[in-house]
Coordinates of N, CA and C in Angstrom, one line a residue:
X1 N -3.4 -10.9 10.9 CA -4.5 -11.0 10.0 C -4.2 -11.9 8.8
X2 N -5.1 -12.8 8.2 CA -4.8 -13.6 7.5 C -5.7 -13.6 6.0
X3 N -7.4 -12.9 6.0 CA -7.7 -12.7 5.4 C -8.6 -11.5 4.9
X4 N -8.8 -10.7 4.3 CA -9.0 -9.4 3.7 C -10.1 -10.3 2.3
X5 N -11.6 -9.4 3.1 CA -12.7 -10.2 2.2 C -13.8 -9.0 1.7
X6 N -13.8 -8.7 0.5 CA -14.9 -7.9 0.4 C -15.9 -8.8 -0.4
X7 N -17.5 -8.1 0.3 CA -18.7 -8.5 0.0 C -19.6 -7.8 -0.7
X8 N -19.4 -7.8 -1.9 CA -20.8 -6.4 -2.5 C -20.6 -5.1 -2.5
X9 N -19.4 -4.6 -2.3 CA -18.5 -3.6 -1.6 C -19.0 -2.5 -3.0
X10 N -19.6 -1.5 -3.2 CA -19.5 -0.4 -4.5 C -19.2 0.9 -3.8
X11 N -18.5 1.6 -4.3 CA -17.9 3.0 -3.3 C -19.4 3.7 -3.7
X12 N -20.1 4.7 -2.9 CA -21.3 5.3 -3.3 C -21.2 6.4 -4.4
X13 N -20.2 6.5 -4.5 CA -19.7 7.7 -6.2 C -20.3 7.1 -7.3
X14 N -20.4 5.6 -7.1 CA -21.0 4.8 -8.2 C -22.1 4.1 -8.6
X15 N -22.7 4.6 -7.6 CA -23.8 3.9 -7.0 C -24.8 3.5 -7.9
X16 N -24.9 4.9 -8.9 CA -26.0 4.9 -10.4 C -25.0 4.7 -11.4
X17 N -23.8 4.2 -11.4 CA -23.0 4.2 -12.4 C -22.9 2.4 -12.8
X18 N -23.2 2.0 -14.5 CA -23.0 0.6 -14.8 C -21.7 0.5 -14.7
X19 N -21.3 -0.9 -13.6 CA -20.1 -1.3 -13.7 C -19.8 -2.7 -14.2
X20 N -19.2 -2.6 -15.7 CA -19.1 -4.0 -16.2 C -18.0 -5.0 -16.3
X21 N -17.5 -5.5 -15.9 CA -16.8 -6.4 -15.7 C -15.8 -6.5 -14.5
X22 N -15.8 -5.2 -13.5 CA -15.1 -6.0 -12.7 C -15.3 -6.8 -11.7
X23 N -13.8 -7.2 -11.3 CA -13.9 -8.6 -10.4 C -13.9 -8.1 -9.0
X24 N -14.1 -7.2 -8.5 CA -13.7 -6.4 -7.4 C -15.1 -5.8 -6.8
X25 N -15.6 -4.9 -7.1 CA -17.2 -3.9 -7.3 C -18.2 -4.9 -7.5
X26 N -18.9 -4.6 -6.3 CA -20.4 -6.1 -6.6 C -19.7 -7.1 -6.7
X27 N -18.8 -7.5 -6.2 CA -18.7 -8.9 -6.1 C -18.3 -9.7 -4.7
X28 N -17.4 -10.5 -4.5 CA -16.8 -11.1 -3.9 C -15.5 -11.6 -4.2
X29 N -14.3 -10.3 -3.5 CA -13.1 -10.8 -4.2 C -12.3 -10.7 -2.2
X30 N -11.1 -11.9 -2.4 CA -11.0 -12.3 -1.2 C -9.0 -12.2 -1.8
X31 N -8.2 -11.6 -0.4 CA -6.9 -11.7 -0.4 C -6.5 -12.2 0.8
X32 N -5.4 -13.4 0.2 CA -5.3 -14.0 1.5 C -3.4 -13.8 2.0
X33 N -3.2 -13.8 2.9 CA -2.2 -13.2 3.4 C -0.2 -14.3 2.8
X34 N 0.0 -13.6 2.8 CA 1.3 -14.9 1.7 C 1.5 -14.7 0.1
X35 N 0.3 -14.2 -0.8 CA 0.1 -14.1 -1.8 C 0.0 -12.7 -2.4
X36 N 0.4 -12.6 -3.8 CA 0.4 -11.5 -4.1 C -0.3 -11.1 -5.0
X37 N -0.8 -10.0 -5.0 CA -2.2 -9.3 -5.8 C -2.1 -8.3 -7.0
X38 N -2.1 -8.1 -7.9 CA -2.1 -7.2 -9.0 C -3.3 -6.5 -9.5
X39 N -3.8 -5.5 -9.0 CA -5.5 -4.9 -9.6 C -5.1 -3.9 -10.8
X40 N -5.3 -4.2 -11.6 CA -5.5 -3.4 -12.8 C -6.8 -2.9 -12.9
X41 N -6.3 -1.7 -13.1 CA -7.4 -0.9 -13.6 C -7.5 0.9 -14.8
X42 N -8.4 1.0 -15.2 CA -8.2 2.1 -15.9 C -8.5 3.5 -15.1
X43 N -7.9 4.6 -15.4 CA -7.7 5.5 -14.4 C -9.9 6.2 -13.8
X44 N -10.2 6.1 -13.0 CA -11.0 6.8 -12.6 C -12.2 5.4 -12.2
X45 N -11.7 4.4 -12.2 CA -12.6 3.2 -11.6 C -12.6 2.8 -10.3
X46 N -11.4 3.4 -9.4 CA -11.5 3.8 -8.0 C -10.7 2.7 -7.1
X47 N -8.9 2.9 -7.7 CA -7.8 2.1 -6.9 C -7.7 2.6 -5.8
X48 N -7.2 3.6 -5.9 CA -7.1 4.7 -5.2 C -8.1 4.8 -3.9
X49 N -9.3 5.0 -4.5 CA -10.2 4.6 -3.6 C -10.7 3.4 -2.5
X50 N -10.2 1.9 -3.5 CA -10.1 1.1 -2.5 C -9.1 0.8 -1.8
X51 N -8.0 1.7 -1.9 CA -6.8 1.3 -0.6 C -7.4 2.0 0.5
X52 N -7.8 3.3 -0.1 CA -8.5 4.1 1.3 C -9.4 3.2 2.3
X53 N -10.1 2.2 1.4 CA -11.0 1.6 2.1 C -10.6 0.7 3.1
X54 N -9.1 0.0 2.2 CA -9.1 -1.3 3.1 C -7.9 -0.8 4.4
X55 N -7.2 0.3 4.4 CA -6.8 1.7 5.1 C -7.5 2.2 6.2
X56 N -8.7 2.3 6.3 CA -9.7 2.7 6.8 C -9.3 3.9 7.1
X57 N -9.1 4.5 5.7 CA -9.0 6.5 5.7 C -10.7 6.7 5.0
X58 N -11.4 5.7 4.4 CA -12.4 6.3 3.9 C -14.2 5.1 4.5
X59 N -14.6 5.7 4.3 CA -16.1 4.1 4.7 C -17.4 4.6 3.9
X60 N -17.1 5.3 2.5 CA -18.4 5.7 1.6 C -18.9 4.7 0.7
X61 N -18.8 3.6 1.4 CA -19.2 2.5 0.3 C -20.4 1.4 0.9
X62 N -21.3 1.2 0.2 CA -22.1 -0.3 0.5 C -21.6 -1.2 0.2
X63 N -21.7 -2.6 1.3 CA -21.4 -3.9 1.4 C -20.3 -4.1 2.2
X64 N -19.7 -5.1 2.7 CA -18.8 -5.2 3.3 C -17.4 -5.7 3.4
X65 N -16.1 -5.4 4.0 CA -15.1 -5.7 4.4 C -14.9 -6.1 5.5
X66 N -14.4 -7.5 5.4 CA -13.9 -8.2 6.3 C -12.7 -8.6 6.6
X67 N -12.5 -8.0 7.7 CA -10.9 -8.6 8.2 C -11.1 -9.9 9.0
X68 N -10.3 -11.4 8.4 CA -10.7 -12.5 9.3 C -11.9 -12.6 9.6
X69 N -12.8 -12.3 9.0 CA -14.3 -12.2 9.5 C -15.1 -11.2 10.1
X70 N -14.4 -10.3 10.6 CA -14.6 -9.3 11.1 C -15.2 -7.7 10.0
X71 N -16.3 -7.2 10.5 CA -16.6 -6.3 9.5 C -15.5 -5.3 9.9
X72 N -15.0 -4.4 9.3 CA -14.0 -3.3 9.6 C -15.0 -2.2 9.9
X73 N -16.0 -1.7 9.8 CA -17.1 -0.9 10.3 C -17.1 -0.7 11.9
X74 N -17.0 -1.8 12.2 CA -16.9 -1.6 13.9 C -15.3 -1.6 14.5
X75 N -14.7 -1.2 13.5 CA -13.4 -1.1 14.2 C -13.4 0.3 14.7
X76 N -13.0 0.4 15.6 CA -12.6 2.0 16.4 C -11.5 2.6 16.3
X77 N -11.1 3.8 16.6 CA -9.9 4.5 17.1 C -8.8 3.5 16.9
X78 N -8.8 3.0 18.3 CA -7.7 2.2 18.8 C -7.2 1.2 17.8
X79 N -8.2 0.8 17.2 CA -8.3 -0.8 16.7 C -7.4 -0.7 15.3
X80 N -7.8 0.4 14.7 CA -7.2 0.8 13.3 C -5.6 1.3 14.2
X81 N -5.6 2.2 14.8 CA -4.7 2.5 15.0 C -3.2 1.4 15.4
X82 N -3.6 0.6 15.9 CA -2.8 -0.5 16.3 C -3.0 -1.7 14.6
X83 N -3.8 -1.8 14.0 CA -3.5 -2.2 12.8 C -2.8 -1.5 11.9
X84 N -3.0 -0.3 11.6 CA -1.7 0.7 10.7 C -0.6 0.3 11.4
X85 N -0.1 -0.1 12.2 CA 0.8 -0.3 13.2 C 1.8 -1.1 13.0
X86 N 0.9 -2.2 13.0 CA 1.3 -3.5 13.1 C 1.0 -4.7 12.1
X87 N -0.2 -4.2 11.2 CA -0.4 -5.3 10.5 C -0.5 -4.8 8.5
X88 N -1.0 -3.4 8.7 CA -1.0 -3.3 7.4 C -0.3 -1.9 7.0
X89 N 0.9 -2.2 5.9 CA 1.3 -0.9 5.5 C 0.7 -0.7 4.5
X90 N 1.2 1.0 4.3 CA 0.4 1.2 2.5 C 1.6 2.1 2.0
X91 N 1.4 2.2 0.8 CA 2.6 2.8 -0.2 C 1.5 4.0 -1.1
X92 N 1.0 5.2 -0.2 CA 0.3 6.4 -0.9 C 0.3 6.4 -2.6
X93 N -0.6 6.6 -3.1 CA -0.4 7.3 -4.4 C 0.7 8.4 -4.6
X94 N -0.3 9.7 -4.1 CA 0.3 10.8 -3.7 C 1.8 11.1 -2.6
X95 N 2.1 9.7 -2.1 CA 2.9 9.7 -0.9 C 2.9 10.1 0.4
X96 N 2.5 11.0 0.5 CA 1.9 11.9 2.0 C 3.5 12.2 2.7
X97 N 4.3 12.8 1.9 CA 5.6 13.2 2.9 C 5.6 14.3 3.0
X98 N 6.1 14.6 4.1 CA 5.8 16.2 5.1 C 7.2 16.9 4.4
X99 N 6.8 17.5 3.2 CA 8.0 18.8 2.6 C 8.8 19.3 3.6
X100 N 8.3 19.8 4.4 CA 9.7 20.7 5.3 C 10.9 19.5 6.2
X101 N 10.1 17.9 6.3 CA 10.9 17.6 6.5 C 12.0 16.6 5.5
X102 N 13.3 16.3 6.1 CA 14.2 15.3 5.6 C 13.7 14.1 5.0
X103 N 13.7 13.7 3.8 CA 13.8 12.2 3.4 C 13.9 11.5 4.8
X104 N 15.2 11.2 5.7 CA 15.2 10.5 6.8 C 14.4 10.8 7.9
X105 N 14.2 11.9 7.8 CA 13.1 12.3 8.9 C 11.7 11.7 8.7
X106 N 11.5 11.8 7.4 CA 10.0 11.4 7.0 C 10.1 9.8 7.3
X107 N 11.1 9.0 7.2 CA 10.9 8.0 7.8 C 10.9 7.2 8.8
X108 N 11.9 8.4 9.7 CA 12.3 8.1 11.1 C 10.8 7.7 11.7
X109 N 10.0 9.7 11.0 CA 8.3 9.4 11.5 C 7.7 8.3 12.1
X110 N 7.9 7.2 11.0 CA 6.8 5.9 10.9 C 7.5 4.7 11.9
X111 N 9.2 5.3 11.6 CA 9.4 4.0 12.4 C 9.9 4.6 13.8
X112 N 9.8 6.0 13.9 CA 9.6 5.6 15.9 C 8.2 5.3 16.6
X113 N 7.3 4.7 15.6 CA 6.4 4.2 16.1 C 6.6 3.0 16.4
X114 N 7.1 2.3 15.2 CA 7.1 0.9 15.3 C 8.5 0.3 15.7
X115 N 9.2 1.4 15.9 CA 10.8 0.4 16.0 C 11.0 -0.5 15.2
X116 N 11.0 -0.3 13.8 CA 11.1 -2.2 13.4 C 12.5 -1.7 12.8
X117 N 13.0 -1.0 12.2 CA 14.4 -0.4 12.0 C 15.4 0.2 12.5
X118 N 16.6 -0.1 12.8 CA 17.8 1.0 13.1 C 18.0 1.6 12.3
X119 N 18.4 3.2 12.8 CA 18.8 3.9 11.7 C 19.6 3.8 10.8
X120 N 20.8 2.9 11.2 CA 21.4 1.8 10.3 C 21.1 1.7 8.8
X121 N 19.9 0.6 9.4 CA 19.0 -0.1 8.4 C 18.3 1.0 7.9
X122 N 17.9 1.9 7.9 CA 17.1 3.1 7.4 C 18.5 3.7 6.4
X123 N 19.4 4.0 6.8 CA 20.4 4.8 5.9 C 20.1 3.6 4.8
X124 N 20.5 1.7 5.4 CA 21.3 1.4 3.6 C 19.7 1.1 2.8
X125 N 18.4 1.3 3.7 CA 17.5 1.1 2.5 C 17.7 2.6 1.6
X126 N 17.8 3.5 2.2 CA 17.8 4.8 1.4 C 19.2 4.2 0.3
X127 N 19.9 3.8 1.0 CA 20.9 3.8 -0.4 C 20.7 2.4 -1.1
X128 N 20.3 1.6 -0.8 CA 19.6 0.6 -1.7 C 19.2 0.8 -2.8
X129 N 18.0 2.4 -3.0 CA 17.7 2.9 -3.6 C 18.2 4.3 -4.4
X130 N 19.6 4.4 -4.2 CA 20.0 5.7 -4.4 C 19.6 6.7 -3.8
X131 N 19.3 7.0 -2.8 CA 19.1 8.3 -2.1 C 20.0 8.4 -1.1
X132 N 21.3 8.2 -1.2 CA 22.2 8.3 0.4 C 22.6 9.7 0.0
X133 N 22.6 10.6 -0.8 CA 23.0 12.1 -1.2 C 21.5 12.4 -0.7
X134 N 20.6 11.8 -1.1 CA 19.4 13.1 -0.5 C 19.1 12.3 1.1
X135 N 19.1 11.9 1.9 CA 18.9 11.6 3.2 C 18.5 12.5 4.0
X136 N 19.2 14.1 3.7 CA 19.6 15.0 4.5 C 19.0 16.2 3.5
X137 N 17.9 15.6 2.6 CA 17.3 16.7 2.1 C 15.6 17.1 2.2
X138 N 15.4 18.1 2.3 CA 13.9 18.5 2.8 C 12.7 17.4 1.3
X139 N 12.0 16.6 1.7 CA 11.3 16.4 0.8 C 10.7 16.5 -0.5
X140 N 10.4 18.0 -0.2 CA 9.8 19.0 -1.1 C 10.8 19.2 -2.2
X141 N 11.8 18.9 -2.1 CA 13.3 19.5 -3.1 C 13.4 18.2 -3.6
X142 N 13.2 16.9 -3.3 CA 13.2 15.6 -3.9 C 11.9 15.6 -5.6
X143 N 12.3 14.8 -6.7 CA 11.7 14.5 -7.7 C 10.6 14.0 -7.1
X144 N 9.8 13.4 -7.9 CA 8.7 12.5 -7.3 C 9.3 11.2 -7.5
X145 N 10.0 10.5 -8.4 CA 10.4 9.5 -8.5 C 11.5 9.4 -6.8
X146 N 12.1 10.3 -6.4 CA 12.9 10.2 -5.4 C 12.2 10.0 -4.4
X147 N 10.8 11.0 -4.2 CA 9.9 10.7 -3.3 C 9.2 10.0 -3.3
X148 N 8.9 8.9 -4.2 CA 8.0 7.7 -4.1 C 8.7 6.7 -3.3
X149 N 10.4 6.7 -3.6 CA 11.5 5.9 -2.7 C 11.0 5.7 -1.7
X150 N 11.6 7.1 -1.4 CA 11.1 7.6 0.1 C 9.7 7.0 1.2
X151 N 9.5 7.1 0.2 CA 7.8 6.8 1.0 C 7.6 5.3 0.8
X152 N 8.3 4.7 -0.1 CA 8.4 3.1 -0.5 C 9.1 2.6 1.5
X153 N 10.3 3.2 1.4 CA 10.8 3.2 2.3 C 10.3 3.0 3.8
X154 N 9.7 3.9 3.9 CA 8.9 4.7 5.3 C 7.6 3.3 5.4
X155 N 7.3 3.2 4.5 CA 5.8 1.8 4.1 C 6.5 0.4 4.9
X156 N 8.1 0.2 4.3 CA 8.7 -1.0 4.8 C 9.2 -0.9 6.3
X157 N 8.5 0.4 7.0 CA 9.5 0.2 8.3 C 8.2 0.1 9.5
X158 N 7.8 -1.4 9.6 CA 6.5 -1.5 10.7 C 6.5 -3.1 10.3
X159 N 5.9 -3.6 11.0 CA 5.6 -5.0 10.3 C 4.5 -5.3 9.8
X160 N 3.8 -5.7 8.6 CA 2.5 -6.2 8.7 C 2.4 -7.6 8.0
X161 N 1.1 -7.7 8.3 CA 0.6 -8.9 7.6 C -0.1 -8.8 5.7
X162 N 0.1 -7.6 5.9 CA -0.4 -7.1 3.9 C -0.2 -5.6 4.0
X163 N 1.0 -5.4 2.7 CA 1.1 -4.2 2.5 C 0.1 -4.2 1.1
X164 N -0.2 -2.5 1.0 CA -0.9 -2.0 -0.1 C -0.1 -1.2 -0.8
X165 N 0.5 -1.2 -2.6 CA 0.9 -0.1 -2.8 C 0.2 0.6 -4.2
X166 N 0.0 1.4 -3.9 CA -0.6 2.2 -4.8 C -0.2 3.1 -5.9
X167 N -0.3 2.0 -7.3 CA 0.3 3.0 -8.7 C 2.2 3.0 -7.9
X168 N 3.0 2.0 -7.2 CA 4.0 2.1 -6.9 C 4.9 2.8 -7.7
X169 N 5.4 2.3 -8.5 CA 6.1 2.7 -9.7 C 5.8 3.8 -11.0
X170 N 4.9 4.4 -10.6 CA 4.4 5.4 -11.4 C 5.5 6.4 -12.2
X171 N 6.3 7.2 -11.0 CA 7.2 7.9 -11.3 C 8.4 7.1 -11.3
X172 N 9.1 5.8 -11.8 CA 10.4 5.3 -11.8 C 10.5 4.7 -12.9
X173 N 12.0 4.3 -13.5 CA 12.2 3.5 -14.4 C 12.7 2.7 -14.2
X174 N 12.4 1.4 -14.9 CA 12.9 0.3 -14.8 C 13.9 -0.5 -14.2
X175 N 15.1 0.4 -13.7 CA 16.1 -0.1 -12.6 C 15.7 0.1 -11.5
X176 N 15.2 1.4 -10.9 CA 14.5 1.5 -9.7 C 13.2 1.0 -9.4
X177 N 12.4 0.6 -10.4 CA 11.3 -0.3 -10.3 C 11.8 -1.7 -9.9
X178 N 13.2 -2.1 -10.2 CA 13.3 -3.4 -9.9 C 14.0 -3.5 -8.8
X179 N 14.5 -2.0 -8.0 CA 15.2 -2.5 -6.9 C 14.4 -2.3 -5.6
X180 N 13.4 -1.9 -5.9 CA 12.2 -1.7 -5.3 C 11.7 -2.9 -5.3
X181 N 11.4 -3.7 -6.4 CA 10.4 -5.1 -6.0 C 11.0 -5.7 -5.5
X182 N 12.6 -6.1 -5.2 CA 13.7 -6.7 -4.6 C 13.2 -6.7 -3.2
X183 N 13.7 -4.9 -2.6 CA 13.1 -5.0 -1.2 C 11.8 -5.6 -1.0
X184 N 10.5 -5.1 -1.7 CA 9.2 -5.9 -1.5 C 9.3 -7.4 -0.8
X185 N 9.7 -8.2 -2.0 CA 9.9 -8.9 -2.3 C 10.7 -9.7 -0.9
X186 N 11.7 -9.2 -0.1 CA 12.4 -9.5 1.2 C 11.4 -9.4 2.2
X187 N 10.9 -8.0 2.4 CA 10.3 -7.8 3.2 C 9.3 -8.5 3.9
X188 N 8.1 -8.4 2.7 CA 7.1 -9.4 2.7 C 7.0 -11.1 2.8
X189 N 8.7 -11.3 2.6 CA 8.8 -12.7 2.6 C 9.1 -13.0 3.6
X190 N 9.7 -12.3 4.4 CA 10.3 -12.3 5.5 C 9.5 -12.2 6.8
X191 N 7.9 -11.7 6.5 CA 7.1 -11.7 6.9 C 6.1 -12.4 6.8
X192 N 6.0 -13.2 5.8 CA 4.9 -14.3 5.1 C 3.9 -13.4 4.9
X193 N 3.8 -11.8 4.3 CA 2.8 -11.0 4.1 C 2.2 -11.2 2.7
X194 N 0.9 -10.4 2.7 CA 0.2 -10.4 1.2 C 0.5 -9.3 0.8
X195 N 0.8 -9.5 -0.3 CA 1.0 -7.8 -1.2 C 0.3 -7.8 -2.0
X196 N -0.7 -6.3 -2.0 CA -1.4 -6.1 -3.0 C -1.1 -4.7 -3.9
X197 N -0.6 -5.0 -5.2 CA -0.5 -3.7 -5.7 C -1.3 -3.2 -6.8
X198 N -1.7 -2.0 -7.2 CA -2.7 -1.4 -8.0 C -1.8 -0.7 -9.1
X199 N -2.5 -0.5 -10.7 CA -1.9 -0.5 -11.3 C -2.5 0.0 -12.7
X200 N -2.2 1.3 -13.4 CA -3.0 1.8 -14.5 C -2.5 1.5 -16.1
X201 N -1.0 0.5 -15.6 CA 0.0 0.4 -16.9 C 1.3 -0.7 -15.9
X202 N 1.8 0.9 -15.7 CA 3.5 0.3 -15.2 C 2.8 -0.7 -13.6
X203 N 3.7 -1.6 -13.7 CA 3.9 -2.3 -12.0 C 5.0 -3.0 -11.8
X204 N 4.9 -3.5 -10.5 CA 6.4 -4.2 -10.5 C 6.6 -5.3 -11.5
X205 N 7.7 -5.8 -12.1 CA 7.4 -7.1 -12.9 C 8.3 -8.6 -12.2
X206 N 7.0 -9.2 -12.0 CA 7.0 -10.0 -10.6 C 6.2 -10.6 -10.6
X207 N 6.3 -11.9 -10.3 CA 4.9 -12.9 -10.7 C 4.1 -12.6 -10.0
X208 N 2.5 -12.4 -10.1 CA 1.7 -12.4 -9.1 C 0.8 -13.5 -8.9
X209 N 0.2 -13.9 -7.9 CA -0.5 -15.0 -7.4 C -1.8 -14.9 -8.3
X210 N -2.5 -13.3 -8.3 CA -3.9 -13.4 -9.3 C -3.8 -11.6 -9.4
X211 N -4.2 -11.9 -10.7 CA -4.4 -10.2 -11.2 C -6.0 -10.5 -11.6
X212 N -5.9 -9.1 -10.9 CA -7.6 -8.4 -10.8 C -8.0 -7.5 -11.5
X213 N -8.9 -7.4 -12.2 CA -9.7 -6.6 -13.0 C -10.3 -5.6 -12.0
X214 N -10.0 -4.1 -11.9 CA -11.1 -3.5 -11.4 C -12.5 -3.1 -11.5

């Protein structure tokens, strides 16, 4: 996938709501794959909401999304499923890790789909990031800052063509925010991927291609 295009796109929550100035909502804002994205926005204007969308966990919106030309509306089952797959990761707000399991478990999850890691490589991202003490600990008992790792982690193990991360950095400081954009930063390069990340304040600090007003 090379480009990610919305058309007129307003989530229907907003439907009777004035929206003034952003570059995103009613308009025509286009990501193209290689480059990297920064959406700013203030909390309750709906980041969150458009990862879901370009995700395809949500479809409550008028206008359109295009992948490569393609409306995402008629993608099916399969189609998404082999795109989470293969072409687009995402980095949860919330994270979505399964408490009862292991930090390494919760990432083994993603990547015995995709194989794109040895467990190797899974141990030294965990300790890239300081988590080689927690590896072997149930989720649920991790900080949130530990568990955003985690799930930073689990995001980088599939290949895509555009990761999404959502409010990344929320719960970290500034050393771990930078060894985080590091890997990004590999990963995605290493892929020729587009990154787009969303942002209410803190984000990675890292040049971006175009920052977006939401």
């Amino acid at each position: 996938m090379e480009r990610i295009e919305l058309q007129q796109v307003i989530p229907a929550v907003f439907a009777d709501t004035p929206l003034v100035g952003s570059e995103v909502w009613l308009c025509r804002a286009a990501f193209e794959r290689g480059r990297s994205y920064l959406i700013e926005a203030s909390s309750g204007l709906g980041k969150t909401t458009l990862c879901s969308y370009l995700y395809g966990w949500r479809s409550d919106y008028t206008g359109t999304i295009l992948y490569d030309g393609g409306d995402i509306r008629g993608y099916g089952v399969n189609r998404w499923t082999e795109l989470r797959r293969t072409g687009m990761a995402i980095l949860f707000q919330d994270m979505k890790l399964f408490g009862e399991l292991t930090a390494t478990e919760n990432v083994r999850l993603k990547n015995g789909l995709t194989g794109r890691k040895t467990d190797g490589e899974i141990l030294s991202m965990l300790g890239r990031l300081g988590l080689t003490d927690k590896a072997d600990s149930p989720a649920a008992l991790l900080s949130a800052g530990q568990q955003q790792r985690v799930a930073f982690v689990r995001a980088l193990c599939q290949p895509f063509d555009f990761i999404v991360l959502d409010e990344p950095v929320s719960h970290l400081d500034e050393g771990n925010s930078a060894l985080m954009r590091d890997m990004l930063l590999e990963e995605a390069g290493a892929q020729g991927a587009g990154i787009i990340v969303t942002s209410i304040g803190k984000h990675f600090d890292m040049p971006y291609d175009k920052i977006i007003r939401l």
